[in-house]
Coordinates of N, CA and C in Angstrom, one line a residue:
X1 N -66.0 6.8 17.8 CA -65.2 7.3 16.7 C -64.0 8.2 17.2
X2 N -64.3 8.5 18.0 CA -63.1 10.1 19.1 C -62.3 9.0 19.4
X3 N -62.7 8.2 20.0 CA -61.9 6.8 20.6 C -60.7 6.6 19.6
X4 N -61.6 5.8 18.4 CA -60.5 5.1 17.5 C -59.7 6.1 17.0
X5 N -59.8 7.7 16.6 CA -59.3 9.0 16.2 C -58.2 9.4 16.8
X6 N -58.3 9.1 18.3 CA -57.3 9.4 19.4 C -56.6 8.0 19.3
X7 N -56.8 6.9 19.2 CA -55.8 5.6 19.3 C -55.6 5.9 17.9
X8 N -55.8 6.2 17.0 CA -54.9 6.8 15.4 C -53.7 7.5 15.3
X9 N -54.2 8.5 16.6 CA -53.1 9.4 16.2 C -51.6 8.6 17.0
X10 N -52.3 8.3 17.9 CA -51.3 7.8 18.9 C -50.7 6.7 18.2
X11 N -51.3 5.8 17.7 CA -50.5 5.3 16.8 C -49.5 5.7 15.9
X12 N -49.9 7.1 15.3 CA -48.9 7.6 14.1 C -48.1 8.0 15.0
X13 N -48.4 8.7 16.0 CA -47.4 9.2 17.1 C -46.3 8.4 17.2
X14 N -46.7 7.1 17.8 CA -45.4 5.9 17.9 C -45.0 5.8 16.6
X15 N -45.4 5.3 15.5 CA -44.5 5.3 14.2 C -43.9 6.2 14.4
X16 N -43.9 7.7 14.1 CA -43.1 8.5 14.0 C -42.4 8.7 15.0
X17 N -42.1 8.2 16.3 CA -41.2 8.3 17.5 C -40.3 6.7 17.1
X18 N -41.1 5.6 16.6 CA -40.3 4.3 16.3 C -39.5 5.1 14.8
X19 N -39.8 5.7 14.0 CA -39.3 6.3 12.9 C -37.7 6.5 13.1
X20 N -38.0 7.5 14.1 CA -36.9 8.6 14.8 C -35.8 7.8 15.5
X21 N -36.4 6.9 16.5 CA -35.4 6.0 17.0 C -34.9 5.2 16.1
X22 N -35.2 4.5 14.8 CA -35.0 3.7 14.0 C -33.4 4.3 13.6
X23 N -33.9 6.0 12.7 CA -32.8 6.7 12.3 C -31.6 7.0 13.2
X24 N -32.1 7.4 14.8 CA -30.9 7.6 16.0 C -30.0 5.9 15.9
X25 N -30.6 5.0 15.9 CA -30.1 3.7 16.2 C -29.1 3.1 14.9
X26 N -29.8 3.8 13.7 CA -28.9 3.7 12.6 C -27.4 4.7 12.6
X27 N -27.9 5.7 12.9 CA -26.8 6.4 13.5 C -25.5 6.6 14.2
X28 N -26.3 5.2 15.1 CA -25.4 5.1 16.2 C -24.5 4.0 15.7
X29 N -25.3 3.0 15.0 CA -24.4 2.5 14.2 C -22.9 2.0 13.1
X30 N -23.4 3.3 12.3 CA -22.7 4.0 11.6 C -21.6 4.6 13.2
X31 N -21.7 5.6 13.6 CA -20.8 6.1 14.0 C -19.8 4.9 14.8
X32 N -20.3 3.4 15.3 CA -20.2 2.8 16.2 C -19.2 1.7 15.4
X33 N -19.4 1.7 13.7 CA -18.4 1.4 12.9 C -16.9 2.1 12.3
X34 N -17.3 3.5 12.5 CA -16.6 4.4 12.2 C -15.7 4.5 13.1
X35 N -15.9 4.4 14.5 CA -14.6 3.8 15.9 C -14.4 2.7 15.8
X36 N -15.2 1.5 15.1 CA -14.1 0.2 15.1 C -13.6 0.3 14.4
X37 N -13.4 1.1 13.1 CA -12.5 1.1 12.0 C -11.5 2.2 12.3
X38 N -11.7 2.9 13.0 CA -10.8 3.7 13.6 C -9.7 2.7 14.7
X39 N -10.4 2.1 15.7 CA -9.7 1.2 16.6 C -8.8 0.3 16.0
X40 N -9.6 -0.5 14.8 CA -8.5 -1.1 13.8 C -7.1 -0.7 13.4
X41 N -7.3 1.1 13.2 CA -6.2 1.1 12.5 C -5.5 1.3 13.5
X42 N -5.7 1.7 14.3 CA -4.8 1.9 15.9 C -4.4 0.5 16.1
X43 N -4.8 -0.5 16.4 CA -4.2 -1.4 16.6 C -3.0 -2.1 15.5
X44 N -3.4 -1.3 14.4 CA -2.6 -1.7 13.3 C -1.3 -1.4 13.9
X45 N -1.7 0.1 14.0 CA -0.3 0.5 13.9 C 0.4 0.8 15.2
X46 N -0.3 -0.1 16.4 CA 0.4 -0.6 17.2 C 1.4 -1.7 17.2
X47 N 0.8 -2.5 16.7 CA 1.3 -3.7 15.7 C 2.5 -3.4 14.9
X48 N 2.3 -2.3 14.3 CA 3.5 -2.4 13.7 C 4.9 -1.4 14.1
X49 N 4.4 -0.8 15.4 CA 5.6 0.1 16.0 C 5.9 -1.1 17.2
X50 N 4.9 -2.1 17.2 CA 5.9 -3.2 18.3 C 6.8 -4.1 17.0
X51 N 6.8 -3.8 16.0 CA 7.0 -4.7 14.9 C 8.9 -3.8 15.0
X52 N 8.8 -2.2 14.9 CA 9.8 -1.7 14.8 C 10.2 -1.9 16.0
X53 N 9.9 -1.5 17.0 CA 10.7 -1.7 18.3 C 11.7 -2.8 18.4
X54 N 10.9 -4.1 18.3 CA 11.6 -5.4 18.1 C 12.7 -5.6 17.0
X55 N 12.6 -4.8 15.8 CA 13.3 -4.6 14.9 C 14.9 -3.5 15.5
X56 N 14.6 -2.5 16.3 CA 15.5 -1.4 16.7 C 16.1 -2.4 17.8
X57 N 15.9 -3.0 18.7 CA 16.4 -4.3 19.6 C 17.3 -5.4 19.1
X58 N 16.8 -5.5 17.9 CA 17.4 -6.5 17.5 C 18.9 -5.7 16.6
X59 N 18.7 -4.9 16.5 CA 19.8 -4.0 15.6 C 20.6 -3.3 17.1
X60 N 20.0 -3.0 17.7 CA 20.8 -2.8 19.2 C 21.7 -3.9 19.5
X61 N 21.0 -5.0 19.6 CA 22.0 -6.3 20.3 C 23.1 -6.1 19.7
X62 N 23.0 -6.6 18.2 CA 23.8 -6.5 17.4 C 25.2 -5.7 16.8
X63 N 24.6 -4.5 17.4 CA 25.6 -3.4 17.2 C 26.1 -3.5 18.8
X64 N 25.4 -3.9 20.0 CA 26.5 -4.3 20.9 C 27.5 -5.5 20.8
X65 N 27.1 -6.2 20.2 CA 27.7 -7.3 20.1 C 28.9 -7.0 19.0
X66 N 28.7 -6.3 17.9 CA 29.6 -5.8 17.5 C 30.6 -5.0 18.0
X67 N 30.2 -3.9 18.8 CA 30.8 -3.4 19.7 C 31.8 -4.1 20.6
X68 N 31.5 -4.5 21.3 CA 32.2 -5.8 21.9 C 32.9 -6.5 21.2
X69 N 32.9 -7.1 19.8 CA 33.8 -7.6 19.2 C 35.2 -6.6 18.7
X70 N 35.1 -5.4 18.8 CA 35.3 -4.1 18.2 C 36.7 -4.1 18.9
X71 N 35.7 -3.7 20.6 CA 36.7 -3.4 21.6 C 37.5 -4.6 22.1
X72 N 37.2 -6.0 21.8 CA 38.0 -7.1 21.9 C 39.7 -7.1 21.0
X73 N 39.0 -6.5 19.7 CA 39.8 -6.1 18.7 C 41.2 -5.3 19.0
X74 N 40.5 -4.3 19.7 CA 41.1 -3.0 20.3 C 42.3 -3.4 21.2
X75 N 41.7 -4.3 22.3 CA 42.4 -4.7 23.4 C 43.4 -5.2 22.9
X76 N 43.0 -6.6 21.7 CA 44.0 -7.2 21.7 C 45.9 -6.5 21.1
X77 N 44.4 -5.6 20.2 CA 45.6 -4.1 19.0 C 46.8 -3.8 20.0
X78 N 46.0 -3.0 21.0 CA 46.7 -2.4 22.1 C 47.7 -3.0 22.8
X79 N 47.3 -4.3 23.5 CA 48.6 -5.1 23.9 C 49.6 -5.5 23.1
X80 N 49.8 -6.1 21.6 CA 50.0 -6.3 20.6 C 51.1 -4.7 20.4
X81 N 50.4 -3.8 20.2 CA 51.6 -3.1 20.1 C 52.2 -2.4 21.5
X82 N 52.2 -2.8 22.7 CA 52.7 -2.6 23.7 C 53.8 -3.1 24.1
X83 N 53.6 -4.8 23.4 CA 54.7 -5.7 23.3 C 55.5 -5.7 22.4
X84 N 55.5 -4.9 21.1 CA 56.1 -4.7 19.9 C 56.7 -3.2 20.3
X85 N 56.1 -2.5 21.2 CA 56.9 -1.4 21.9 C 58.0 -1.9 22.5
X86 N 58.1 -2.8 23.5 CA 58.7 -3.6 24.9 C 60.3 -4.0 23.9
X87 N 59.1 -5.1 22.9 CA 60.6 -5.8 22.0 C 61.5 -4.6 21.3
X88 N 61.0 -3.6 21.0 CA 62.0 -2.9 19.4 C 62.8 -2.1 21.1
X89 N 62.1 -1.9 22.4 CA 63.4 -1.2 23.6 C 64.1 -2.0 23.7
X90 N 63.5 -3.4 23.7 CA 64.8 -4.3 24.2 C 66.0 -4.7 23.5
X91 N 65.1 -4.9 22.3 CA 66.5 -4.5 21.0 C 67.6 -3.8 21.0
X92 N 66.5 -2.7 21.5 CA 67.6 -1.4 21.2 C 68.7 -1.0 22.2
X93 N 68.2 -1.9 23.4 CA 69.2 -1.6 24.9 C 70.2 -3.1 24.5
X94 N 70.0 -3.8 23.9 CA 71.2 -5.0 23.2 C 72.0 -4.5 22.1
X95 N 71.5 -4.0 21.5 CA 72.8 -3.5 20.4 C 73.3 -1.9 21.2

């Protein structure tokens, strides 16, 4: 009877040690979804600042390429009135 008394307790002993792990393992769980959902949103919003980046690049090109058309503009302005300088002297050295 001491026998089966002692294999009793030790039995409840394990339940209540399998109990405890049960709750740590749930635990761990829980917290172990709480960083994938956390990681989620991190990748979200990596996702979406490679979303802007690619967006700020693409508004970069463009405003160079603008630019470039700008100062194509410019050049042409500038010669254009260099030669409209040239002509009204030469004019003016003929009359």
């Amino acid at each position: 009877i001491k026998t089966s008394h002692k294999y009793l307790k030790q039995l409840e002993e394990s339940n209540v040690a399998l109990e405890e792990l049960k709750l740590k393992l749930a635990e761990k769980v829980e917290e172990a979804k709480g960083k994938e959902l956390y990681i989620s949103q991190l990748e979200y919003k990596v996702d979406s600042y490679a979303n802007e980046i690619c967006d700020l690049r693409s508004r970069l090109n463009r405003v160079g390429h603008e630019s470039d058309s700008w100062h194509e503009r410019f050049l042409k302005a500038d010669t254009s009135y260099h030669e409209l300088k040239r002509a009204i002297r030469n004019l003016a050295t003929d009359f």
